[in-house]
């Protein structure tokens, strides 16, 4: 956080509203009559700031949009809770808040241009909050009126990195203790890590597109390379001295090249060829407007942005921020990876796979459709941070010799290699190639756990055919888990035929232990309905299969592309795991014998009772007739 370098005396002012606010701040214990702070943790400035970080964020925050610096009437910084309060005043109550802010503060931020920030108190306060929220939680207060009795006050909060602000519905200026309590006691205003990463990834994605002209999946190359470079302490200290993007891009490329050359990945030339041209052309952005806006270079600005975004969290002890940011960025830059032929598996689902399989230090994990390495990454985290985390040698052996992946597409193979570098995982067992052509080689890995999210758009092989291959190459008695579209196990699908034939072959050699139907919008923005299937290999299917419908406790927040966990997500997760391990029958699960001809889906097999009374029928008819009248159909 920026160091406080000064505390100023209140400038002379003839603005009556400013004086009223000064008296309120004095009465609430912020300052004394000489405008000296009364709390050593709280700094108060008027029309300027003595905080380096705040000054930097307001350096081009002029309300006139001139690109020059701008300051609100009052700035209050609480160093204890690390948040900022901005207060903007207007003497005329008619200039309190514009109609666009008052009526649409919950709408998409693109509609909020703050074109009237200079004219209205609330608009001005929110404009400054928009600039400050890159680094701080911000309380934005608009004050209007020149008499205490007609004073109008509105209070908003703009959480750090959030797209939207919220109205706190507080019509007074209160004490610093009350604002601290608001930040602590309003969990609905606290963004999850996934949501924060989502916001930050979007910024990087837009910057790469708009200012560096990087296309789709190559944005992943750039971000992965920058993240890797920033892990080097010497680079982090020295990159700001670069004043030429061409030199900076060369430095980043050579750092990545050395890593590739020293690694054990199997197809180094593919990764190098994919990355080299993308990284070295970063210094050739020829847009005149870009050079005018970033005279030291757009690439330097990007590196600085990523540095601030990642290491703010890293310094606070966040675990695996780099991987989380990388995966969320993938969902933004490629619309979930669909243009690369993949559907990104959410991290809490890759974690669920590991828990369903009960992986341990003896597990040998296989993913024949590795994509960006989500399942392998989750397995590594599970072991690295698990109960056996003290067994260092076995953990290192697991990383280096017990994670196996196959990926056919060279672009995705490059991405998974970068992801492995970033997560410091073993990468000597990641192979490029067609899993069907490499069947015998894969069988030789001797894996006892298989995870798969097969391609949903392959025109040759159906999704269930990938599942069959995975089960065939695992050792007998292994656990194989797949997540795939519901229509992949339905004979009604028209895309691929002979699905029942494949399902019959699977059940002849494998036991279907469980089928877990997933939330409808799990892969949002894709509308794919999916199901998780759990198999034990090497034995013919027998007995009952456990069927469940999983409510993961995640919700889709308006205007966000990532589903975020509610307070119940953890409880629901553990409830599902407990029910699965006990194969218990609950309100969301049951046991039932099935064969290859059934659909293997909870909702298609559950027994529903429909007992419709005359009263129910009459009520429905009444509602329908009312609807017809209200909509002028009758």
Coordinates of C-alpha atoms in Angstrom, one line a residue:
X1 CA 0.0 0.0 0.0
X2 CA 1.3 3.5 -0.8
X3 CA 3.0 5.3 2.0
X4 CA 1.3 8.4 3.5
X5 CA 3.7 11.2 2.8
X6 CA 1.8 14.2 4.2
X7 CA -1.3 15.5 6.1
X8 CA -2.5 18.8 4.9
X9 CA -4.4 21.6 6.6
X10 CA -7.8 22.3 5.3
X11 CA -7.7 24.7 2.4
X12 CA -9.6 28.0 2.7
X13 CA -13.0 27.6 1.1
X14 CA -16.2 29.6 0.9
X15 CA -18.3 26.6 -0.1
X16 CA -21.0 26.4 2.5
X17 CA -21.6 22.7 1.8
X18 CA -17.9 21.9 2.3
X19 CA -18.1 23.7 5.7
X20 CA -21.2 21.7 6.7
X21 CA -19.4 18.5 5.8
X22 CA -16.3 19.6 7.8
X23 CA -18.5 20.1 10.9
X24 CA -20.1 16.7 10.4
X25 CA -16.6 15.0 10.2
X26 CA -15.5 16.9 13.3
X27 CA -18.6 15.8 15.1
X28 CA -18.1 12.1 14.0
X29 CA -14.5 12.1 15.4
X30 CA -12.5 12.3 12.1
X31 CA -10.7 15.6 12.7
X32 CA -10.5 18.4 15.3
X33 CA -11.2 22.1 14.7
X34 CA -7.8 22.5 13.1
X35 CA -8.5 19.7 10.6
X36 CA -6.0 17.4 12.4
X37 CA -6.9 13.7 12.4
X38 CA -8.1 12.2 15.7
X39 CA -7.4 8.6 14.8
X40 CA -3.8 7.6 14.0
X41 CA -5.2 5.0 11.5
X42 CA -7.4 7.5 9.6
X43 CA -6.1 10.2 7.2
X44 CA -8.4 13.0 6.0
X45 CA -7.6 15.3 3.0
X46 CA -9.6 17.9 1.1
X47 CA -9.2 18.3 -2.6
X48 CA -5.9 16.4 -2.6
X49 CA -4.3 13.3 -1.1
X50 CA -1.1 12.4 0.8
X51 CA -1.2 8.8 -0.2
X52 CA 1.0 7.6 -3.1
X53 CA -1.4 4.8 -4.2
X54 CA -4.4 7.0 -4.1
X55 CA -2.6 9.8 -6.1
X56 CA -1.6 7.3 -8.8
X57 CA -5.2 6.1 -9.2
X58 CA -6.5 9.7 -9.4
X59 CA -3.7 10.9 -11.7
X60 CA -6.1 11.0 -14.7
X61 CA -9.4 11.1 -12.9
X62 CA -10.5 14.6 -13.9
X63 CA -14.3 14.8 -14.0
X64 CA -14.0 16.6 -17.3
X65 CA -12.3 13.5 -18.8
X66 CA -9.2 15.5 -19.8
X67 CA -6.9 12.8 -18.6
X68 CA -5.5 15.1 -15.9
X69 CA -5.6 14.4 -12.2
X70 CA -8.7 15.0 -10.2
X71 CA -9.7 14.9 -6.5
X72 CA -13.0 14.8 -4.7
X73 CA -13.9 17.4 -2.1
X74 CA -12.9 15.0 0.7
X75 CA -10.7 11.9 0.8
X76 CA -10.6 9.7 3.9
X77 CA -8.2 6.7 4.0
X78 CA -8.6 4.1 6.8
X79 CA -5.2 2.3 7.0
X80 CA -6.5 -0.2 9.5
X81 CA -9.2 -1.7 7.3
X82 CA -7.6 -0.5 4.0
X83 CA -10.5 1.3 2.4
X84 CA -11.2 4.8 1.1
X85 CA -14.1 7.2 1.6
X86 CA -14.7 9.9 -1.0
X87 CA -17.1 12.7 -0.5
X88 CA -18.3 15.0 -3.3
X89 CA -20.4 18.1 -2.5
X90 CA -22.9 20.3 -4.4
X91 CA -24.7 23.3 -2.9
X92 CA -27.8 22.7 -5.0
X93 CA -30.0 19.8 -4.0
X94 CA -31.2 19.6 -7.6
X95 CA -27.6 18.7 -8.5
X96 CA -27.5 15.7 -6.1
X97 CA -27.7 12.7 -8.5
X98 CA -28.4 12.3 -12.2
X99 CA -31.3 10.3 -13.5
X100 CA -29.0 7.7 -15.1
X101 CA -27.4 6.9 -11.8
X102 CA -30.5 7.1 -9.7
X103 CA -32.5 4.8 -11.9
X104 CA -29.9 2.4 -13.3
X105 CA -27.2 1.9 -10.8
X106 CA -27.8 -1.8 -10.9
X107 CA -27.5 -2.0 -14.7
X108 CA -24.5 -3.0 -16.7
X109 CA -21.5 -0.6 -16.2
X110 CA -21.4 0.1 -19.9
X111 CA -24.5 2.2 -19.5
X112 CA -22.8 4.2 -16.8
X113 CA -20.4 6.6 -18.6
X114 CA -20.4 9.2 -15.8
X115 CA -20.8 11.9 -18.4
X116 CA -22.3 14.2 -15.7
X117 CA -19.8 13.5 -13.0
X118 CA -18.8 17.2 -12.9
X119 CA -22.5 18.3 -12.6
X120 CA -23.9 16.0 -9.9
X121 CA -22.6 15.1 -6.4
X122 CA -23.3 11.4 -6.4
X123 CA -22.1 11.0 -10.0
X124 CA -18.8 12.7 -9.1
X125 CA -18.3 10.6 -6.0
X126 CA -18.9 7.4 -8.0
X127 CA -16.6 8.6 -10.7
X128 CA -13.8 8.9 -8.2
X129 CA -14.8 5.5 -6.7
X130 CA -14.5 3.9 -10.2
X131 CA -10.9 5.0 -10.4
X132 CA -10.0 4.0 -6.9
X133 CA -11.7 0.6 -6.8
X134 CA -8.8 -0.9 -8.8
X135 CA -6.9 -1.0 -5.5
X136 CA -9.4 -0.3 -2.7
X137 CA -12.9 -0.9 -1.4
X138 CA -14.5 2.6 -1.7
X139 CA -17.4 4.2 0.1
X140 CA -18.7 7.0 -2.2
X141 CA -20.8 9.7 -0.6
X142 CA -22.7 12.5 -2.4
X143 CA -23.8 15.5 -0.3
X144 CA -26.1 18.3 -1.6
X145 CA -27.6 21.4 0.0
X146 CA -26.4 24.6 1.7
X147 CA -28.4 24.3 4.9
X148 CA -28.3 21.5 7.5
X149 CA -32.0 21.1 7.4
X150 CA -32.2 20.5 3.7
X151 CA -29.0 18.5 3.3
X152 CA -29.3 15.4 1.0
X153 CA -26.9 12.5 1.5
X154 CA -26.6 9.2 -0.3
X155 CA -24.0 6.5 0.3
X156 CA -22.8 3.9 -2.1
X157 CA -20.1 1.1 -1.9
X158 CA -17.9 0.0 -4.8
X159 CA -16.0 -3.1 -3.9
X160 CA -12.5 -3.6 -5.1
X161 CA -12.5 -4.9 -8.7
X162 CA -16.3 -5.1 -8.9
X163 CA -18.0 -4.1 -12.1
X164 CA -21.0 -2.6 -10.2
X165 CA -21.6 -0.5 -7.2
X166 CA -24.3 -0.9 -4.5
X167 CA -26.5 1.6 -2.8
X168 CA -26.1 1.3 1.0
X169 CA -29.2 3.4 1.6
X170 CA -27.5 5.4 4.3
X171 CA -28.6 9.1 4.3
X172 CA -25.9 10.4 6.7
X173 CA -22.2 10.6 7.2
X174 CA -21.4 8.2 10.0
X175 CA -18.3 7.2 12.0
X176 CA -15.3 5.3 10.7
X177 CA -16.3 2.4 13.0
X178 CA -19.7 2.1 11.3
X179 CA -18.1 2.0 7.9
X180 CA -15.7 -0.7 9.0
X181 CA -18.7 -2.7 10.4
X182 CA -20.5 -2.4 7.1
X183 CA -17.6 -3.8 5.2
X184 CA -17.3 -6.7 7.7
X185 CA -21.0 -7.5 8.0
X186 CA -22.2 -7.4 4.4
X187 CA -21.1 -10.7 3.0
X188 CA -23.4 -10.2 -0.1
X189 CA -21.0 -7.3 -1.0
X190 CA -17.9 -9.5 -0.8
X191 CA -16.8 -10.9 -4.1
X192 CA -15.7 -14.5 -4.2
X193 CA -12.1 -15.1 -5.4
X194 CA -13.6 -16.5 -8.6
X195 CA -15.6 -13.4 -9.2
X196 CA -12.6 -11.1 -8.4
X197 CA -10.4 -13.2 -10.8
X198 CA -13.2 -13.0 -13.4
X199 CA -13.2 -9.2 -13.2
X200 CA -9.4 -8.9 -13.5
X201 CA -9.2 -11.5 -16.3
X202 CA -11.7 -9.5 -18.3
X203 CA -9.5 -6.4 -18.0
X204 CA -6.5 -8.2 -19.3
X205 CA -8.5 -9.9 -22.1
X206 CA -9.8 -6.5 -23.3
X207 CA -6.4 -4.9 -23.0
X208 CA -4.7 -7.6 -25.1
X209 CA -7.4 -7.3 -27.7
X210 CA -7.7 -3.5 -27.9
X211 CA -4.1 -2.3 -27.4
X212 CA -1.9 -5.2 -28.4
X213 CA -4.1 -6.7 -31.1
X214 CA -3.6 -10.3 -29.8
X215 CA -6.1 -12.8 -31.2
X216 CA -8.2 -15.2 -29.2
X217 CA -6.3 -18.2 -27.8
X218 CA -2.9 -16.4 -28.3
X219 CA -4.0 -14.1 -25.5
X220 CA -3.6 -17.2 -23.3
X221 CA 0.0 -17.6 -24.6
X222 CA 0.8 -14.0 -23.7
X223 CA -0.8 -14.0 -20.3
X224 CA 0.8 -17.4 -19.4
X225 CA 4.3 -16.1 -20.5
X226 CA 3.9 -12.8 -18.6
X227 CA 2.8 -14.7 -15.5
X228 CA 5.8 -17.1 -15.8
X229 CA 8.2 -14.1 -16.2
X230 CA 6.7 -12.4 -13.1
X231 CA 7.6 -15.4 -11.0
X232 CA 11.3 -14.5 -11.5
X233 CA 12.2 -11.9 -8.8
X234 CA 14.8 -10.3 -10.9
X235 CA 12.4 -9.7 -13.7
X236 CA 9.8 -8.3 -11.3
X237 CA 12.3 -5.8 -10.0
X238 CA 13.7 -4.8 -13.4
X239 CA 10.9 -4.9 -16.0
X240 CA 9.8 -1.3 -15.2
X241 CA 13.1 0.0 -16.5
X242 CA 12.2 -1.2 -20.0
X243 CA 11.0 1.6 -22.2
X244 CA 10.7 -0.3 -25.4
X245 CA 8.1 -3.0 -25.9
X246 CA 10.3 -4.8 -28.4
X247 CA 13.1 -5.3 -25.9
X248 CA 10.6 -6.3 -23.2
X249 CA 8.9 -8.9 -25.4
X250 CA 12.4 -10.3 -26.2
X251 CA 13.2 -10.6 -22.5
X252 CA 9.9 -12.5 -21.8
X253 CA 10.4 -14.8 -24.8
X254 CA 13.9 -15.7 -23.9
X255 CA 12.9 -16.5 -20.3
X256 CA 10.1 -18.8 -21.5
X257 CA 12.4 -20.4 -24.1
X258 CA 15.0 -21.2 -21.4
X259 CA 12.3 -22.8 -19.4
X260 CA 11.1 -24.9 -22.3
X261 CA 14.6 -26.0 -23.2
X262 CA 15.3 -27.1 -19.6
X263 CA 12.0 -28.9 -19.1
X264 CA 11.1 -32.5 -19.8
X265 CA 8.1 -31.9 -22.0
X266 CA 8.0 -34.2 -24.9
X267 CA 7.3 -31.9 -27.8
X268 CA 9.4 -28.8 -27.1
X269 CA 9.6 -27.6 -30.7
X270 CA 5.8 -27.4 -30.9
X271 CA 5.5 -25.2 -27.8
X272 CA 8.4 -23.0 -28.9
X273 CA 7.0 -22.5 -32.4
X274 CA 3.6 -21.7 -31.1
X275 CA 4.9 -19.1 -28.6
X276 CA 7.8 -17.5 -30.4
X277 CA 6.0 -15.5 -33.1
X278 CA 3.2 -14.4 -30.7
X279 CA 5.6 -13.1 -28.0
X280 CA 8.1 -11.5 -30.3
X281 CA 5.5 -9.5 -32.2
X282 CA 4.1 -8.0 -29.0
X283 CA 6.5 -5.1 -29.4
X284 CA 5.1 -4.2 -32.8
X285 CA 1.8 -2.6 -32.0
X286 CA 1.5 0.1 -34.6
X287 CA -1.6 1.9 -33.4
X288 CA -1.0 5.6 -33.1
X289 CA -3.5 6.0 -30.4
X290 CA -1.9 3.2 -28.4
X291 CA 1.5 4.8 -28.6
X292 CA 0.0 8.2 -27.5
X293 CA -1.8 6.6 -24.5
X294 CA 1.1 4.4 -23.4
X295 CA 4.3 6.2 -24.5
X296 CA 6.5 3.7 -22.6
X297 CA 4.7 0.8 -24.4
X298 CA 1.4 -1.1 -24.1
X299 CA 3.2 -4.3 -23.2
X300 CA 4.9 -2.6 -20.3
X301 CA 1.4 -1.5 -19.2
X302 CA 0.1 -5.0 -19.5
X303 CA 2.9 -6.5 -17.4
X304 CA 2.4 -3.8 -14.8
X305 CA -1.3 -4.6 -14.7
X306 CA -0.8 -8.3 -14.3
X307 CA 1.8 -7.7 -11.7
X308 CA -0.6 -5.6 -9.6
X309 CA -3.5 -8.0 -10.1
X310 CA -1.7 -11.1 -9.1
X311 CA 0.8 -10.2 -6.5
X312 CA -1.7 -8.1 -4.4
X313 CA -3.3 -11.5 -3.7
X314 CA 0.0 -13.4 -3.6
X315 CA 1.4 -11.1 -0.9
X316 CA -1.7 -11.7 1.2
X317 CA -1.1 -15.5 1.2
X318 CA -3.6 -16.5 -1.4
X319 CA -3.0 -20.1 -2.6
X320 CA -2.5 -20.8 -6.3
X321 CA -3.7 -17.4 -7.5
X322 CA -1.8 -17.8 -10.8
X323 CA -3.7 -21.0 -11.7
X324 CA -7.1 -19.5 -10.7
X325 CA -6.4 -16.4 -12.8
X326 CA -5.2 -18.4 -15.7
X327 CA -8.3 -20.6 -15.8
X328 CA -10.8 -17.8 -15.5
X329 CA -8.9 -15.9 -18.2
X330 CA -9.3 -18.9 -20.4
X331 CA -13.1 -18.8 -20.0
X332 CA -13.2 -15.1 -21.0
X333 CA -10.7 -15.1 -23.9
X334 CA -12.2 -18.2 -25.6
X335 CA -15.8 -18.1 -24.4
X336 CA -15.2 -21.2 -22.3
X337 CA -12.7 -22.6 -24.7
X338 CA -15.3 -23.7 -27.2
X339 CA -13.4 -22.2 -30.2
X340 CA -10.5 -24.5 -29.3
X341 CA -12.8 -27.5 -29.0
X342 CA -12.8 -27.6 -25.2
X343 CA -15.3 -26.9 -22.5
X344 CA -13.6 -25.6 -19.3
X345 CA -14.3 -27.8 -16.3
X346 CA -15.0 -25.5 -13.2
X347 CA -12.4 -25.9 -10.5
X348 CA -14.9 -27.1 -7.8
X349 CA -15.8 -30.0 -10.2
X350 CA -12.2 -31.0 -10.8
X351 CA -11.8 -31.0 -7.1
X352 CA -15.0 -33.1 -6.8
X353 CA -13.5 -35.7 -9.1
X354 CA -10.4 -36.1 -6.8
X355 CA -12.7 -36.5 -3.8
X356 CA -15.0 -39.0 -5.5
X357 CA -11.9 -41.1 -6.5
X358 CA -10.2 -40.7 -3.1
X359 CA -6.9 -40.1 -4.7
X360 CA -3.7 -40.6 -2.6
X361 CA 0.0 -40.8 -3.0
X362 CA -0.4 -44.3 -4.7
X363 CA -2.8 -42.9 -7.4
X364 CA -1.6 -42.7 -11.0
X365 CA -3.9 -40.1 -12.7
X366 CA -4.8 -40.2 -16.4
X367 CA -6.6 -37.7 -18.6
X368 CA -6.7 -38.7 -22.2
X369 CA -8.4 -35.4 -23.2
X370 CA -6.2 -33.2 -21.0
X371 CA -7.2 -29.7 -22.4
X372 CA -5.6 -27.1 -20.2
X373 CA -4.8 -29.6 -17.5
X374 CA -7.6 -28.8 -15.1
X375 CA -8.0 -32.4 -13.7
X376 CA -4.2 -32.9 -13.4
X377 CA -3.8 -29.6 -11.7
X378 CA -6.6 -30.5 -9.2
X379 CA -5.0 -33.8 -8.5
X380 CA -1.6 -32.2 -7.9
X381 CA -3.2 -29.6 -5.5
X382 CA -5.0 -32.4 -3.6
X383 CA -1.8 -34.3 -3.0
X384 CA 0.4 -31.2 -2.4
X385 CA -1.9 -29.8 0.3
X386 CA -3.3 -33.1 1.6
X387 CA -2.8 -35.0 4.8
X388 CA 0.4 -36.5 3.6
X389 CA 2.0 -33.2 2.7
X390 CA 4.9 -34.0 5.0
X391 CA 6.1 -36.8 2.8
X392 CA 8.1 -34.6 0.5
X393 CA 9.9 -37.3 -1.6
X394 CA 6.6 -39.1 -2.3
X395 CA 4.9 -35.9 -3.2
X396 CA 7.7 -35.0 -5.7
X397 CA 7.5 -38.5 -7.1
X398 CA 3.8 -38.0 -7.6
X399 CA 4.3 -34.8 -9.4
X400 CA 7.0 -36.1 -11.7
X401 CA 5.8 -39.7 -12.4
X402 CA 2.1 -40.1 -11.6
X403 CA 0.3 -37.5 -13.7
X404 CA -0.4 -38.4 -17.3
X405 CA -2.1 -36.4 -20.0
X406 CA -2.8 -36.6 -23.7
X407 CA -3.8 -33.6 -25.9
X408 CA -4.2 -33.6 -29.6
X409 CA -4.5 -29.9 -30.5
X410 CA -1.1 -28.1 -30.7
X411 CA -2.6 -24.8 -29.3
X412 CA -4.1 -26.5 -26.3
X413 CA -0.9 -28.5 -25.8
X414 CA 1.0 -25.2 -25.6
X415 CA -1.5 -23.9 -23.1
X416 CA -1.3 -27.0 -20.9
X417 CA 2.5 -26.7 -21.0
X418 CA 2.3 -23.1 -19.8
X419 CA -0.2 -24.1 -17.1
X420 CA 2.2 -26.8 -15.9
X421 CA 5.1 -24.3 -15.7
X422 CA 3.0 -21.9 -13.7
X423 CA 1.8 -24.5 -11.3
X424 CA 5.3 -26.1 -11.0
X425 CA 3.8 -29.5 -11.8
X426 CA 5.4 -32.5 -13.5
X427 CA 5.1 -32.2 -17.3
X428 CA 7.3 -35.0 -18.6
X429 CA 4.2 -37.2 -19.0
X430 CA 2.1 -34.8 -21.1
X431 CA 1.9 -36.1 -24.7
X432 CA 0.7 -34.5 -27.9
X433 CA -1.3 -36.9 -30.1
X434 CA -4.6 -38.6 -30.7
X435 CA -5.5 -40.7 -27.7
X436 CA -7.1 -43.5 -29.9
X437 CA -3.8 -43.8 -31.9
X438 CA -1.8 -43.9 -28.6
X439 CA -4.0 -46.6 -26.9
X440 CA -1.2 -49.1 -26.3
X441 CA 1.2 -46.5 -25.1
X442 CA -1.4 -45.1 -22.7
X443 CA -2.1 -48.6 -21.4
X444 CA 1.6 -48.9 -20.5
X445 CA 1.3 -46.0 -18.1
X446 CA -0.3 -48.3 -15.5
X447 CA -2.8 -45.7 -14.3
X448 CA -5.4 -46.6 -11.7
X449 CA -7.5 -43.3 -11.8
X450 CA -9.0 -41.8 -14.9
X451 CA -10.6 -38.4 -15.3
X452 CA -12.2 -37.1 -18.5
X453 CA -14.2 -34.3 -19.9
X454 CA -14.3 -35.4 -23.5
X455 CA -14.6 -33.1 -26.6
X456 CA -18.3 -32.1 -27.1
X457 CA -17.9 -31.3 -30.8
X458 CA -15.9 -34.2 -32.2
X459 CA -17.4 -35.3 -35.5
X460 CA -15.8 -38.8 -35.5
X461 CA -16.0 -40.1 -32.0
X462 CA -18.9 -39.7 -29.6
X463 CA -18.3 -38.5 -26.1
X464 CA -19.1 -42.0 -24.7
X465 CA -16.5 -43.5 -27.0
X466 CA -13.8 -41.4 -25.3
X467 CA -15.1 -42.7 -21.9
X468 CA -14.9 -46.3 -23.1
X469 CA -11.3 -45.8 -24.2
X470 CA -10.4 -44.3 -20.9
X471 CA -11.9 -47.3 -19.0
X472 CA -10.1 -49.8 -21.3
X473 CA -6.6 -48.4 -20.6
X474 CA -6.9 -48.3 -16.8
X475 CA -5.8 -51.1 -14.6
X476 CA -8.5 -53.5 -13.3
X477 CA -10.1 -52.2 -10.1
X478 CA -9.4 -48.6 -11.1
X479 CA -11.8 -45.7 -10.7
X480 CA -12.8 -43.9 -13.9
X481 CA -14.9 -40.7 -13.7
X482 CA -16.3 -38.8 -16.7
X483 CA -18.4 -35.6 -17.0
X484 CA -20.3 -35.5 -20.3
X485 CA -23.5 -34.1 -21.8
X486 CA -26.7 -35.9 -20.9
X487 CA -27.4 -36.6 -24.6
X488 CA -24.1 -38.4 -24.9
X489 CA -25.7 -41.4 -23.0
X490 CA -29.0 -41.1 -24.7
X491 CA -30.0 -43.3 -27.7
X492 CA -32.2 -40.4 -28.9
X493 CA -29.2 -38.3 -30.0
X494 CA -28.9 -37.9 -33.8
X495 CA -25.3 -36.9 -34.0
X496 CA -23.8 -40.3 -33.2
X497 CA -25.4 -43.7 -33.6
X498 CA -24.7 -47.1 -31.9
X499 CA -24.5 -45.4 -28.4
X500 CA -26.4 -48.3 -26.8
X501 CA -23.8 -50.7 -28.3
X502 CA -21.0 -48.8 -26.7
X503 CA -22.8 -48.6 -23.4
X504 CA -23.4 -52.3 -23.5
X505 CA -19.6 -52.9 -24.1
X506 CA -18.8 -50.6 -21.2
X507 CA -21.1 -52.5 -18.7
X508 CA -19.7 -55.8 -19.8
X509 CA -16.3 -54.8 -18.4
X510 CA -17.0 -52.0 -15.9
X511 CA -19.4 -51.4 -13.1
X512 CA -21.4 -48.1 -13.1
X513 CA -21.2 -47.1 -9.5
X514 CA -22.8 -43.7 -9.7
X515 CA -24.5 -41.1 -11.9
X516 CA -24.6 -37.5 -10.6
X517 CA -26.7 -35.0 -12.6
X518 CA -25.1 -31.6 -12.5
X519 CA -26.7 -28.1 -12.4
X520 CA -28.2 -26.9 -15.7
X521 CA -25.9 -23.8 -16.0
X522 CA -22.7 -25.5 -14.8
X523 CA -20.9 -24.6 -18.0
X524 CA -22.4 -21.1 -18.4
X525 CA -22.6 -19.4 -20.8
X526 CA -22.9 -22.8 -22.5
X527 CA -26.3 -24.4 -21.9
X528 CA -25.0 -28.0 -21.8
X529 CA -26.8 -30.3 -19.4
X530 CA -24.2 -32.7 -18.0
X531 CA -23.8 -35.7 -15.8
X532 CA -20.9 -37.3 -13.9
X533 CA -20.5 -41.0 -14.3
X534 CA -18.3 -43.1 -11.8
X535 CA -17.1 -46.5 -12.9
X536 CA -15.0 -49.3 -11.4
X537 CA -13.0 -51.1 -14.0
X538 CA -12.4 -54.8 -14.7
X539 CA -15.7 -56.2 -13.5
X540 CA -19.1 -56.7 -15.2
X541 CA -21.8 -54.3 -14.1
X542 CA -24.0 -55.7 -11.3
X543 CA -26.2 -54.5 -8.5
X544 CA -27.7 -51.0 -8.2
X545 CA -26.3 -47.7 -9.3
X546 CA -26.5 -44.7 -7.1
X547 CA -28.3 -41.8 -8.8
X548 CA -28.1 -38.2 -7.5
X549 CA -29.0 -34.6 -8.6
X550 CA -26.4 -32.2 -7.3
X551 CA -27.2 -28.6 -6.3
X552 CA -23.7 -27.2 -6.0
X553 CA -24.7 -24.0 -4.2
X554 CA -23.3 -21.8 -6.9
X555 CA -25.3 -19.0 -8.4
X556 CA -25.0 -16.9 -11.6
X557 CA -24.5 -13.3 -10.6
X558 CA -26.1 -10.8 -13.0
X559 CA -23.6 -9.4 -15.5
X560 CA -20.8 -11.9 -14.5
X561 CA -19.7 -14.8 -16.7
X562 CA -18.6 -17.0 -13.8
X563 CA -20.9 -18.8 -11.4
X564 CA -20.0 -18.0 -7.8
X565 CA -20.4 -19.9 -4.6
X566 CA -23.0 -19.0 -2.0
X567 CA -22.6 -19.5 1.7
X568 CA -24.2 -23.0 1.3
X569 CA -21.8 -24.3 -1.4
X570 CA -19.4 -25.9 1.1
X571 CA -22.2 -27.6 3.0
X572 CA -23.8 -28.9 -0.2
X573 CA -20.5 -30.2 -1.5
X574 CA -19.8 -32.2 1.7
X575 CA -23.5 -33.5 1.9
X576 CA -23.1 -34.9 -1.6
X577 CA -19.8 -36.6 -0.8
X578 CA -21.2 -38.1 2.3
X579 CA -24.2 -39.5 0.5
X580 CA -22.1 -40.8 -2.3
X581 CA -19.7 -42.7 0.0
X582 CA -22.6 -44.2 1.9
X583 CA -24.7 -44.7 -1.3
X584 CA -27.5 -43.4 0.9
X585 CA -31.0 -42.6 -0.4
X586 CA -31.9 -38.9 0.3
X587 CA -34.2 -36.3 -1.1
X588 CA -31.7 -35.9 -3.9
X589 CA -30.5 -39.5 -4.4
X590 CA -31.7 -43.1 -4.8
X591 CA -30.3 -46.5 -5.8
X592 CA -31.6 -48.4 -8.8
X593 CA -30.5 -51.2 -11.1
X594 CA -29.9 -50.2 -14.7
X595 CA -28.8 -51.7 -17.9
X596 CA -27.3 -50.3 -21.1
X597 CA -30.7 -49.3 -22.5
X598 CA -31.6 -46.9 -19.7
X599 CA -30.6 -43.3 -19.9
X600 CA -28.3 -43.3 -16.7
X601 CA -29.7 -39.9 -15.6
X602 CA -31.4 -39.0 -12.3
X603 CA -34.4 -37.1 -13.6
X604 CA -35.1 -39.6 -16.3
X605 CA -35.2 -42.5 -13.8
X606 CA -36.7 -40.9 -10.7
X607 CA -40.2 -42.1 -9.8
X608 CA -42.6 -39.1 -9.7
X609 CA -46.1 -39.3 -8.3
X610 CA -48.7 -37.0 -10.0
X611 CA -51.9 -36.8 -7.8
X612 CA -54.0 -34.1 -9.4
X613 CA -57.2 -33.2 -7.5
X614 CA -60.3 -31.4 -8.8
X615 CA -59.2 -28.4 -6.7
X616 CA -55.7 -28.3 -8.4
X617 CA -57.4 -28.4 -11.8
X618 CA -59.8 -25.6 -10.9
X619 CA -57.0 -23.4 -9.5
X620 CA -54.9 -23.9 -12.7
X621 CA -57.9 -23.0 -14.9
X622 CA -58.6 -19.9 -12.8
X623 CA -55.0 -18.7 -13.2
X624 CA -55.1 -19.3 -17.0
X625 CA -58.4 -17.4 -17.5
X626 CA -57.0 -14.5 -15.4
X627 CA -53.9 -14.5 -17.5
X628 CA -56.1 -14.3 -20.7
X629 CA -58.1 -11.4 -19.3
X630 CA -55.0 -9.4 -18.0
X631 CA -53.3 -9.7 -21.4
X632 CA -56.5 -8.7 -23.4
X633 CA -56.9 -12.1 -25.1
X634 CA -60.6 -12.1 -23.9

